[in-house]
XYZ file of C-alpha atoms in Angstrom:
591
model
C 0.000 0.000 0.000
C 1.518 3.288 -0.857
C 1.965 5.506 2.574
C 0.303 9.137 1.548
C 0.811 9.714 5.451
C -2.619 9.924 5.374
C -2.796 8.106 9.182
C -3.489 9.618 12.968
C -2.003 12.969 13.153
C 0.607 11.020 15.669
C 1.918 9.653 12.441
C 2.223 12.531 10.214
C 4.303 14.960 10.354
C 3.662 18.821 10.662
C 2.960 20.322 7.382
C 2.290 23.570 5.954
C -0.124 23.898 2.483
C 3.496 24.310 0.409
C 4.834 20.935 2.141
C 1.887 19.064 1.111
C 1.958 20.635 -2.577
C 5.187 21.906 -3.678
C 7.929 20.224 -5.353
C 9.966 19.928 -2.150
C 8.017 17.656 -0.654
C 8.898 13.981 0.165
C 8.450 12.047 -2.652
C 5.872 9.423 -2.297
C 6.469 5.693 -2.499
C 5.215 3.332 -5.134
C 2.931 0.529 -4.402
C 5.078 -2.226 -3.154
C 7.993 -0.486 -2.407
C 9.972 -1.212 0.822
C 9.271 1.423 3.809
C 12.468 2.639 5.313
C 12.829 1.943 9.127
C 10.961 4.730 11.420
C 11.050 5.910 14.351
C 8.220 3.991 16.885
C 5.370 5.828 16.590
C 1.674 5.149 18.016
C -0.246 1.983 16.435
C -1.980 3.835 13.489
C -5.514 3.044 13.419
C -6.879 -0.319 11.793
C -8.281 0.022 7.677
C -11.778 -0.318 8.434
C -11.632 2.795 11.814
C -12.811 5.736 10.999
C -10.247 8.468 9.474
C -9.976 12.203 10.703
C -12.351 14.566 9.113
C -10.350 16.811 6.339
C -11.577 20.256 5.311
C -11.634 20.514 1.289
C -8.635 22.306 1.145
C -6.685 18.781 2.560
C -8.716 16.672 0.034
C -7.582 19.350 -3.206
C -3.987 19.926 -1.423
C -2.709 16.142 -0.443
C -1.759 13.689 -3.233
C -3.757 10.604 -4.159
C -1.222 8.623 -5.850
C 1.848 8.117 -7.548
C 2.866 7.931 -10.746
C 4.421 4.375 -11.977
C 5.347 4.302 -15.304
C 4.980 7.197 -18.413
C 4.126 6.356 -21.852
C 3.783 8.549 -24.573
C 0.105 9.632 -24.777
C -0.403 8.624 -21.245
C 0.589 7.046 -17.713
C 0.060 4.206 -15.305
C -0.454 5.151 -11.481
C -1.047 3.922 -8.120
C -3.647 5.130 -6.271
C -4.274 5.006 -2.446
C -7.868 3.751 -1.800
C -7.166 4.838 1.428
C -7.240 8.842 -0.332
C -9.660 7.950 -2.119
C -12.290 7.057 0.064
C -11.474 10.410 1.978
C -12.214 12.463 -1.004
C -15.693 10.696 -2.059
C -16.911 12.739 1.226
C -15.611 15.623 -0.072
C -18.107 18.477 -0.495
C -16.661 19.713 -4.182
C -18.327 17.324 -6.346
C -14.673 17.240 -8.537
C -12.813 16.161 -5.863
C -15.127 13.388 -4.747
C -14.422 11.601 -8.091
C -10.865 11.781 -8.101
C -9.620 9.166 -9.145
C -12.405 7.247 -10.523
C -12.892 6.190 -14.074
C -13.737 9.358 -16.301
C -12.588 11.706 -13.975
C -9.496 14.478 -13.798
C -6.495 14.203 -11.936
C -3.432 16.379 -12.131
C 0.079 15.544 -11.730
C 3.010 17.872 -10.592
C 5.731 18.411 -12.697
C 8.438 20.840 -11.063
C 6.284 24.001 -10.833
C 3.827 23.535 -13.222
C 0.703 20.606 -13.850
C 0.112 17.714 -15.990
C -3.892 17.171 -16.446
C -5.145 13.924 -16.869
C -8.655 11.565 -17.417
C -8.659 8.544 -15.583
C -9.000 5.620 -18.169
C -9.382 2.428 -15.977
C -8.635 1.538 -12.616
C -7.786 -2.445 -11.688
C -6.724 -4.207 -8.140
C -3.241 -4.133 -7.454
C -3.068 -7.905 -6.609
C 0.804 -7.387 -5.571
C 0.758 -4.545 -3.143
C -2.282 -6.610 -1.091
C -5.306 -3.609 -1.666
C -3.660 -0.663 -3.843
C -5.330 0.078 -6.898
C -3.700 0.674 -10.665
C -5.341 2.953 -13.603
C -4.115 4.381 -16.586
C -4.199 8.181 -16.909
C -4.756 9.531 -20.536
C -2.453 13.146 -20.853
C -4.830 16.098 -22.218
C -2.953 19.462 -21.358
C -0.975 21.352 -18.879
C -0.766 24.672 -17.119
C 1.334 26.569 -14.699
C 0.997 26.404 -10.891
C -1.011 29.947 -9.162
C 1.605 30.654 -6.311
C -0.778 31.763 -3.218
C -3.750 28.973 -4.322
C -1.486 25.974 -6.069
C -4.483 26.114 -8.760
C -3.825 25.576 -12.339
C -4.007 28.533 -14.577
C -2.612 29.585 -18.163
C -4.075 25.835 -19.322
C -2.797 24.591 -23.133
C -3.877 21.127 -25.055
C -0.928 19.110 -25.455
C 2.179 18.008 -23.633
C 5.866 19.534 -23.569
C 6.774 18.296 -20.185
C 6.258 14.410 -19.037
C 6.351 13.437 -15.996
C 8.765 10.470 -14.429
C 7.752 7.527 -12.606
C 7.388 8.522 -8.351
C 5.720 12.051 -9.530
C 2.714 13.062 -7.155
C -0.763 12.813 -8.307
C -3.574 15.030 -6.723
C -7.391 15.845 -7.294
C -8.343 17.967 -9.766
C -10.578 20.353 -7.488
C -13.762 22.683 -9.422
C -11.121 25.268 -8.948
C -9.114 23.863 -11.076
C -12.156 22.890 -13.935
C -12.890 26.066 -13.951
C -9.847 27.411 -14.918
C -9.098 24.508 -17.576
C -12.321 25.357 -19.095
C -13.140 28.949 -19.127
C -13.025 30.300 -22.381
C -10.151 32.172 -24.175
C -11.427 34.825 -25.783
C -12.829 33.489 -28.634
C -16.267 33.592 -29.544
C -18.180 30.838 -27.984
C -21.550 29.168 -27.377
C -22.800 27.730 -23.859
C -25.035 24.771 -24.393
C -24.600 23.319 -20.557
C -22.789 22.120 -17.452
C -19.022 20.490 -17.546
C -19.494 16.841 -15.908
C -19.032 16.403 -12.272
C -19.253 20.167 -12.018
C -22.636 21.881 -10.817
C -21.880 25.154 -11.989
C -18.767 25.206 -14.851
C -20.470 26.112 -18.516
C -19.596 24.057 -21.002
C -18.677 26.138 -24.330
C -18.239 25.212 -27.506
C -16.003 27.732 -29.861
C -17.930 28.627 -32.895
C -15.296 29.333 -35.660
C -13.499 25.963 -34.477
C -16.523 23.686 -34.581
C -17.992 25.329 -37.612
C -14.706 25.543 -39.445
C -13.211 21.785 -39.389
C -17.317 20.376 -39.594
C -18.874 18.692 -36.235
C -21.085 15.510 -36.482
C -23.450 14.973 -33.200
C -24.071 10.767 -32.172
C -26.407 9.097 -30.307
C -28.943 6.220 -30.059
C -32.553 6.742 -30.699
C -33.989 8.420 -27.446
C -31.368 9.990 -25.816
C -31.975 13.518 -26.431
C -30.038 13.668 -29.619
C -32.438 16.093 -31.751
C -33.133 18.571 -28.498
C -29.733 18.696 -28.353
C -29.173 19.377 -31.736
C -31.937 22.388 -31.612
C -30.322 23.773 -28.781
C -27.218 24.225 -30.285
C -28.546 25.642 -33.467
C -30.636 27.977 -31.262
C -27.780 29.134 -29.364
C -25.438 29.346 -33.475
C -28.237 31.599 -34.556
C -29.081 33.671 -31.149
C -25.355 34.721 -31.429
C -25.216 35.322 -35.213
C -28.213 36.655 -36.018
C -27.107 37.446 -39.489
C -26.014 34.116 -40.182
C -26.407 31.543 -42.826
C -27.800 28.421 -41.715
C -29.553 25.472 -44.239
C -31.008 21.796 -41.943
C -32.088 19.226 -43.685
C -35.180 17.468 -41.796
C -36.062 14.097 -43.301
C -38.857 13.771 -40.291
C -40.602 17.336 -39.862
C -39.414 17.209 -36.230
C -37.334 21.119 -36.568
C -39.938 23.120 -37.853
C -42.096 23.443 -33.946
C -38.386 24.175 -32.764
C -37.718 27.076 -35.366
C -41.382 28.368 -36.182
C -40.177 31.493 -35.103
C -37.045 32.212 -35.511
C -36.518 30.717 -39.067
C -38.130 30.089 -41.838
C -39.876 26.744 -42.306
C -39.830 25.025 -46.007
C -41.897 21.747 -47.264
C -43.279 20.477 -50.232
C -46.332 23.208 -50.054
C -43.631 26.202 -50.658
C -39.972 25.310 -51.227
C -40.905 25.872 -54.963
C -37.725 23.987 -56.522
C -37.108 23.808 -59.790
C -36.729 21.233 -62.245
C -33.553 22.792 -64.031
C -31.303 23.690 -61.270
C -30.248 19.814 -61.094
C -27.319 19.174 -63.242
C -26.529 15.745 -65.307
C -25.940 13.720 -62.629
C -29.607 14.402 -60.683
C -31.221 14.312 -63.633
C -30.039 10.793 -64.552
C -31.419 10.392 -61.056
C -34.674 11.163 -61.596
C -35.844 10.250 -65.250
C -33.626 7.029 -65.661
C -34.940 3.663 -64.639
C -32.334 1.362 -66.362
C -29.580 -0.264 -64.928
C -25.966 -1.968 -66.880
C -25.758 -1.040 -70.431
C -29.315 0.268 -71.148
C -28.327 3.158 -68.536
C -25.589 4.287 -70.529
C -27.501 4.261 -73.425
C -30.301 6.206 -71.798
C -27.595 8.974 -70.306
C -26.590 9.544 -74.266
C -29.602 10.020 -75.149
C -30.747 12.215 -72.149
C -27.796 14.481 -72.737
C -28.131 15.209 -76.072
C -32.006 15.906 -75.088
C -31.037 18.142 -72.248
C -28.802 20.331 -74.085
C -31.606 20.981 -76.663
C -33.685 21.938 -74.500
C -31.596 24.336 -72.639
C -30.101 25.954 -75.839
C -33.911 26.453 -76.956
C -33.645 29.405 -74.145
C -32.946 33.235 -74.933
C -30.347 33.377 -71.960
C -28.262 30.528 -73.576
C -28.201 32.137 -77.175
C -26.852 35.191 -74.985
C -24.131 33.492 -73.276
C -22.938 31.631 -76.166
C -21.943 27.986 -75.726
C -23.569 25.949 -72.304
C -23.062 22.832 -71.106
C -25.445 20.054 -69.991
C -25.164 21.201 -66.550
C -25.413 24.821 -66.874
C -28.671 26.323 -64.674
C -30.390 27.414 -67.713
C -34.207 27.238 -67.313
C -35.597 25.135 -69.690
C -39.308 23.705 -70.911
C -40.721 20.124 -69.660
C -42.484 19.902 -72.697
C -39.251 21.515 -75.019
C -37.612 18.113 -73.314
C -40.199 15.687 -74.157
C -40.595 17.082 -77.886
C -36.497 16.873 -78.381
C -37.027 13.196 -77.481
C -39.652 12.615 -79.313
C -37.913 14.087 -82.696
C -34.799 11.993 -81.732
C -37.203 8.882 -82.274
C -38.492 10.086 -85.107
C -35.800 9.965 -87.155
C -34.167 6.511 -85.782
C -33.986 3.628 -89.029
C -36.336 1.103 -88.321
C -33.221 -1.098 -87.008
C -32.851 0.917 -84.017
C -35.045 0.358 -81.331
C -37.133 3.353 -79.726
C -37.190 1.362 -76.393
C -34.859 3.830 -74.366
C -36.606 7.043 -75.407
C -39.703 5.804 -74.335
C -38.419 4.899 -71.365
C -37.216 8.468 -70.656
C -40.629 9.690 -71.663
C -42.664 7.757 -70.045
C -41.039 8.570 -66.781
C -40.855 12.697 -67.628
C -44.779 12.275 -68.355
C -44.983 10.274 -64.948
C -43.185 13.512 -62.986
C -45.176 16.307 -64.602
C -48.416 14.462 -64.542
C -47.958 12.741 -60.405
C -49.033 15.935 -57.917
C -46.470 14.596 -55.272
C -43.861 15.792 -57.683
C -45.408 19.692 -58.047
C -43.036 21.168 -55.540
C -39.955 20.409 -58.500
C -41.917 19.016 -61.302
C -44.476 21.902 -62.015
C -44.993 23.932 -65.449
C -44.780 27.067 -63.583
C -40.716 26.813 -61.715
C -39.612 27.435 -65.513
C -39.452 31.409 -65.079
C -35.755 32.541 -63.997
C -35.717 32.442 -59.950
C -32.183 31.255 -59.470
C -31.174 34.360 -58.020
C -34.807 34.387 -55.704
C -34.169 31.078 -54.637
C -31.044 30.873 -53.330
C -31.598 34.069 -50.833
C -34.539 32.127 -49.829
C -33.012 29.348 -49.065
C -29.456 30.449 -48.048
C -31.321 33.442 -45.865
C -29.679 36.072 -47.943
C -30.685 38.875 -46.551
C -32.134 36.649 -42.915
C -34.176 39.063 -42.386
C -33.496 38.403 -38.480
C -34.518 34.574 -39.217
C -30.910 32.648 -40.257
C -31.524 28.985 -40.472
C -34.294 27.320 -43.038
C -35.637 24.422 -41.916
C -36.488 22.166 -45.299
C -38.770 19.213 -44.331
C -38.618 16.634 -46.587
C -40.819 14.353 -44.760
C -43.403 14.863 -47.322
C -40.877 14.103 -50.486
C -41.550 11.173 -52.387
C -38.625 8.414 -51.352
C -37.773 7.746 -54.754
C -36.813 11.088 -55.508
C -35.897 12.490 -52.023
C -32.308 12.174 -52.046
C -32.225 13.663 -55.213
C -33.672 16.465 -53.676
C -31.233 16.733 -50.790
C -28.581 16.174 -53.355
C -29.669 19.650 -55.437
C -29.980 21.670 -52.145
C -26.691 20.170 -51.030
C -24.492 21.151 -54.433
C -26.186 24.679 -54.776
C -24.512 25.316 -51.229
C -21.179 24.001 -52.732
C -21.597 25.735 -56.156
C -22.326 29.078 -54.778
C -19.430 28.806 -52.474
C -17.535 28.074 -55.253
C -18.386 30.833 -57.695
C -18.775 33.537 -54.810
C -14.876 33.721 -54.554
C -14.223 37.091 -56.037
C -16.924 38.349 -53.104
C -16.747 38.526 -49.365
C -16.969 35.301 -48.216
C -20.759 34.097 -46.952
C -20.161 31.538 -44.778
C -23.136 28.522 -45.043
C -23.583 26.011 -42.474
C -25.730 22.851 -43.966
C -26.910 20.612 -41.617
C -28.027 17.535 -42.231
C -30.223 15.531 -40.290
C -30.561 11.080 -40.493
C -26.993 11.464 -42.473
C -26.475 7.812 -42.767
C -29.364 8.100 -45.414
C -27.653 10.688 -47.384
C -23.363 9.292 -46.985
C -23.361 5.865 -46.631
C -21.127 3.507 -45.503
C -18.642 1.828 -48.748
C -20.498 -1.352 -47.964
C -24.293 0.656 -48.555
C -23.093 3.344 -51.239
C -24.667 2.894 -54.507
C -22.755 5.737 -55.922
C -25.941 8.680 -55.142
C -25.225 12.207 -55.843
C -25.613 13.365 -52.784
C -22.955 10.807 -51.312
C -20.848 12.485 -53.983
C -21.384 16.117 -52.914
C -21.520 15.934 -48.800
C -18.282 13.466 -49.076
C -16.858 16.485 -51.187
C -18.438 18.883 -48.794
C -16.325 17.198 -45.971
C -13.029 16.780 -47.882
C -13.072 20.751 -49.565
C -15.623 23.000 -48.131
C -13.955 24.305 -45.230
C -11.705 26.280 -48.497
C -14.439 27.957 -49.315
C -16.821 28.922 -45.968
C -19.242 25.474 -45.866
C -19.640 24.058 -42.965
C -21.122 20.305 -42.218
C -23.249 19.343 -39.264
C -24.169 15.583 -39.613
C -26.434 14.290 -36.936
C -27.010 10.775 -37.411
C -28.138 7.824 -34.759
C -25.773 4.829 -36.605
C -22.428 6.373 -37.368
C -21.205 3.182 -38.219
C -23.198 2.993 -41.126
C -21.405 6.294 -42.150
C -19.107 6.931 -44.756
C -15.649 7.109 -42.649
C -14.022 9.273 -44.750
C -16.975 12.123 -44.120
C -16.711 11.320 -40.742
C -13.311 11.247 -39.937
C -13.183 15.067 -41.613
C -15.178 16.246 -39.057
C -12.898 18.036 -36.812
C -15.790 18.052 -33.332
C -17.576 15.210 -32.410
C -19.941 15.066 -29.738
C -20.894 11.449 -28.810
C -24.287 10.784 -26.640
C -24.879 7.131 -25.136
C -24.933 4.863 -28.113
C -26.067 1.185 -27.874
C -24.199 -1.122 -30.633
C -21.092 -1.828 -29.884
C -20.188 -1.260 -33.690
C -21.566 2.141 -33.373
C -19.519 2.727 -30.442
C -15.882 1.025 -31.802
C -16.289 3.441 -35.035
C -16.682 5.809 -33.102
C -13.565 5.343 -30.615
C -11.736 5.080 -33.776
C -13.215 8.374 -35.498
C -12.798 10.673 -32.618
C -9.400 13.272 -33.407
C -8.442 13.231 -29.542
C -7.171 10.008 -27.774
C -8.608 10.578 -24.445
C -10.332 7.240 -24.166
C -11.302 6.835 -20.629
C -13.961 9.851 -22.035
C -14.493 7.160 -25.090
C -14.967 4.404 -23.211
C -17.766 6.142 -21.117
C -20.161 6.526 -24.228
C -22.409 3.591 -23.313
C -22.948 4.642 -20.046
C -24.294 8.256 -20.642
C -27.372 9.457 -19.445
C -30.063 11.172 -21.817
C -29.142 14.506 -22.144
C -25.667 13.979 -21.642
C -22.389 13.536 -24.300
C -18.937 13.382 -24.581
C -17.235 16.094 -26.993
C -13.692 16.105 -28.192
C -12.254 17.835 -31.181
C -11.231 21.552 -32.102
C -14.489 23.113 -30.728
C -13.568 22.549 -26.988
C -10.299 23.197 -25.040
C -10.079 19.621 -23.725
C -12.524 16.901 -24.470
C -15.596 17.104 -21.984
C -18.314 15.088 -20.227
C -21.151 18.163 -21.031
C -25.043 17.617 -19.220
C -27.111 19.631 -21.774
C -29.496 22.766 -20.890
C -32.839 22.137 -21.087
C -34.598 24.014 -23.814
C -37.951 25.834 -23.275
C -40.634 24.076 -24.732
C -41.348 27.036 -27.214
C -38.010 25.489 -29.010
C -37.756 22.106 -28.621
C -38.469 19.413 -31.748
C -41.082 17.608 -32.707
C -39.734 14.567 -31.134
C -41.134 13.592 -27.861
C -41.982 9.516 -27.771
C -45.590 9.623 -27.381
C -47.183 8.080 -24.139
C -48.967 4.625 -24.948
C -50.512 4.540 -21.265
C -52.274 8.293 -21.506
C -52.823 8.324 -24.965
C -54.336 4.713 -24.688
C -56.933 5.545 -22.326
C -58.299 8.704 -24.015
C -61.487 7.768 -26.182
C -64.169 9.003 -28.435
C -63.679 10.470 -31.874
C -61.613 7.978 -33.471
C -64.099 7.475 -36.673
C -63.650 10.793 -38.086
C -59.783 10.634 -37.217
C -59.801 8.012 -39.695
C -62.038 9.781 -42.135
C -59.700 12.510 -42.220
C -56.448 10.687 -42.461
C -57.668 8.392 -45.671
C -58.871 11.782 -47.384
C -55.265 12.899 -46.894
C -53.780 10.243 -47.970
C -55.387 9.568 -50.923
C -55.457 13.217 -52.130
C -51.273 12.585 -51.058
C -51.879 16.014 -48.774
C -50.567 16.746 -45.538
């Protein structure tokens, strides 16, 4: 057992608050080590007596351990259970976990400190009762002279320590220094873990610059928490640019009023802002060979029918992709005269394919919001302030719900919204830079896993989203429930990632192995979270964090309460003309 002198005051020594702390002190013994001969002093009291009450100063000021050998990224230590035990009663809710698994400790190095996170902690079967952990190093900071607190705290590690250095609780003192912000702007969204009263911030051009992705199992608070720290993005940049993509209507009770809400009854998209690629996407059916005979053919068609416009004979020569509005029925009519003047040979099968399915869009009312006669007037320009919130008008984030989308063509949707953020990025380089955050919810849908991709478009564009638009002022929010069915390369460019309890082990091993700090003994605490609660780690914080989330008002929380079976259950009455209405919304496909 290592001695701490933590015994009878007969057996310890006078000491003043710089004995117990400072670099002078004696340096304590390793667990197993021989004792050197003593004096005889009074039988110390057995384990199991009661020890002599310490004021919280003694807890924060006396070491807990030792350290017993130094790696690289981290340490081994002993720790005195006796020490331990003293500091669960400690009133300062950080030094009552010191020690314990997920918690800080701090380690002296000449007149400075070493932070650490407790990783594990295992019996010492040698030493007969002394306890072993490893300590994961996060940052360090210099020593305040009159208090022994840390202060001037950095990420990273210049100094390691040696094997025999002291270890001591890291007190709410300390927290609070390690975690105060440092000038730069920031957002609070809640309370550092064991702390009561330390914010937690996140640091808005860091998480916004390198992209942040936000985990978590089905029920654990992951889309409240997601509102609240768009709320908190948009309540400190009111003039911001914000785009979410909701695949479940669940944002727009959250962001009634402060943004501006989008669905299939007035986003008003048009056909002819897709390019190629989304096209093929929507009018091809084929597969194999047939498909690239059906993308000839649709190319040549598209061009025609973009040249056939005023604006294209203006700006010369266009390309298939070029945003040029265009006619539905100019479309069908070029494929129709292509078929008309094939040999009898040639088989007519793959342009009446093509317009079969055009006639199938203009005709189906699901597809109105894209596929309607009137979107072919020139609203580019009208468009993209709408939907980029250019001017906000004190309203920065659009909320587009495409709950009411048709599946077949919803990622193609997502996929248009998606590249117009990129493109615009891209060709607003000569002007002051705009910056666009696009969030997007249920992103396992959009960037699948190599295993699930089939190649989409909008795999294509978020993956380059990830890779390139930090260059040009896009940032990526992906909020997803299975991150391991996530592409990894999307994920691993995402520079903050804050992890809520997740389930599946596979879920929780990707993650381990996405996250850009190594403090695992924060990792391995994922799948014991509560609601409400996550780990973050990345460039958005100064150290990674255990954060419990704010609550929001209910005035700006998501649609996404689980509803009660029990109370909803035992209400009754009124249930025939419920389902009245709902079959004469569904079969007029209205909402």
């Amino acid at each position: 057992m290592t001695d701490l002198g933590h015994g009878s005051p007969a057996r310890r020594r006078p000491s003043t608050h710089a004995d117990a702390g400072s670099p002078t002190a004696a340096p304590l013994r390793a667990v197993g080590q021989a004792q050197p001969a003593a004096p005889q002093r009074p039988a110390s009291p057995p384990p199991d007596s009661p020890r002599p009450a310490r004021c919280a100063d003694d807890n924060a000021a006396l070491p807990i351990g030792v350290v017993t050998e130094v790696a690289g990224a981290g340490a081994q230590v002993a720790l005195d259970i006796g020490r331990l035990n003293q500091c669960m009663s400690d009133e300062d809710p950080s030094v009552a976990l010191a020690g314990q698994v997920g918690s800080q400790i701090k380690i002296r190095i000449g007149n400075a400190w070493l932070l650490a996170s407790v990783r594990n902690q295992r019996q010492d079967r040698r030493s007969g009762g002394g306890i072993l952990a490893d300590v994961d190093f996060l940052g360090e900071g210099t020593e305040e002279k009159l208090t022994g607190r840390v202060r001037g705290f950095r990420r990273g590690v210049t100094r390691f320590p040696v094997p025999g250095a002291k270890i001591y609780p890291a007190s709410t003192a300390d927290l609070r220094q390690i975690y105060s912000s440092d000038g730069r702007a920031s957002i609070e969204i809640g309370t550092v873990y064991p702390t009561r009263d330390i914010r937690a911030g996140l640091y808005v051009d860091a998480l916004l610059g390198k992209h942040f992705a936000l985990l978590g199992s089905t029920g654990t608070g992951k889309s409240t928490a997601a509102a609240l720290i768009l709320h908190r993005i948009c309540e400190s940049a009111p003039d911001g640019h914000v785009v979410m993509i909701d695949p479940h209507g669940e944002y727009a009770a959250a962001f009634g009023q402060g943004g501006l809400i989008l669905d299939v009854s007035n986003l008003q998209l048009p056909y002819w802002l897709m390019n190629f690629e989304e096209h093929c996407e929507a009018l091809l059916t084929s597969s194999g060979n047939e498909r690239q005979v059906d993308m000839d053919i649709l190319a040549k068609c598209l061009l025609a029918a973009r040249s056939k416009n005023r604006m294209a004979e203006a700006m010369g020569k266009i390309t298939v992709d070029s945003p040029i509005p265009y006619l539905l029925s100019d479309l069908a009519a070029e494929l129709q005269n292509e078929m008309g003047r094939l040999d009898k040979a040639t088989s007519s099968a793959p342009y009446m394919r093509i317009k079969t399915k055009l006639e199938e869009l203009r005709g189906d009312p699901r597809y109105q919001f894209m596929f309607s006669g009137m979107l072919v007037g020139d609203t580019m320009a009208e468009f993209i302030g709408k939907i980029f919130r250019m001017p906000g008008e004190g309203k920065p984030i659009s909320i587009i719900d495409v709950s009411g989308v048709p599946s077949d063509i919803t990622a193609t949707v997502v996929a248009v919204l998606s590249r117009l953020v990129f493109d615009f990025a891209i060709w607003a380089r000569d002007e002051e830079t705009r910056p666009i955050l696009l969030v997007c919810e249920e992103a396992h849908r959009y960037v699948p896993s190599e295993a699930n991709a089939e190649g989409s478009s909008v795999g294509n564009i978020l993956g380059r989203i990830a890779k390139e638009g930090r260059k040009y002022g896009i940032s990526l929010g992906l909020i997803t429930q299975r991150p391991s069915d996530l592409a990894e390369g999307v994920l691993s460019q995402c520079g903050t990632i804050l992890s809520m309890r997740l389930n599946n082990e596979r879920d929780q091993a990707f993650v381990k192995a996405a996250m850009p700090e190594g403090a695992r003994g924060f990792l391995d605490s994922i799948p014991a979270l509560r609601n409400r609660e996550c780990i973050i780690c990345g460039e958005g914080v100064a150290i990674p964090m255990r954060v419990n989330f704010d609550a929001l008002e209910d005035a700006k929380r998501p649609a996404s309460e689980d509803p009660s079976f029990v109370e909803l259950w035992r209400r009754g009455g009124g249930e025939d003309e419920v389902v009245e209405r709902v079959v004469r919304r569904w079969r007029s496909q209205g909402r």
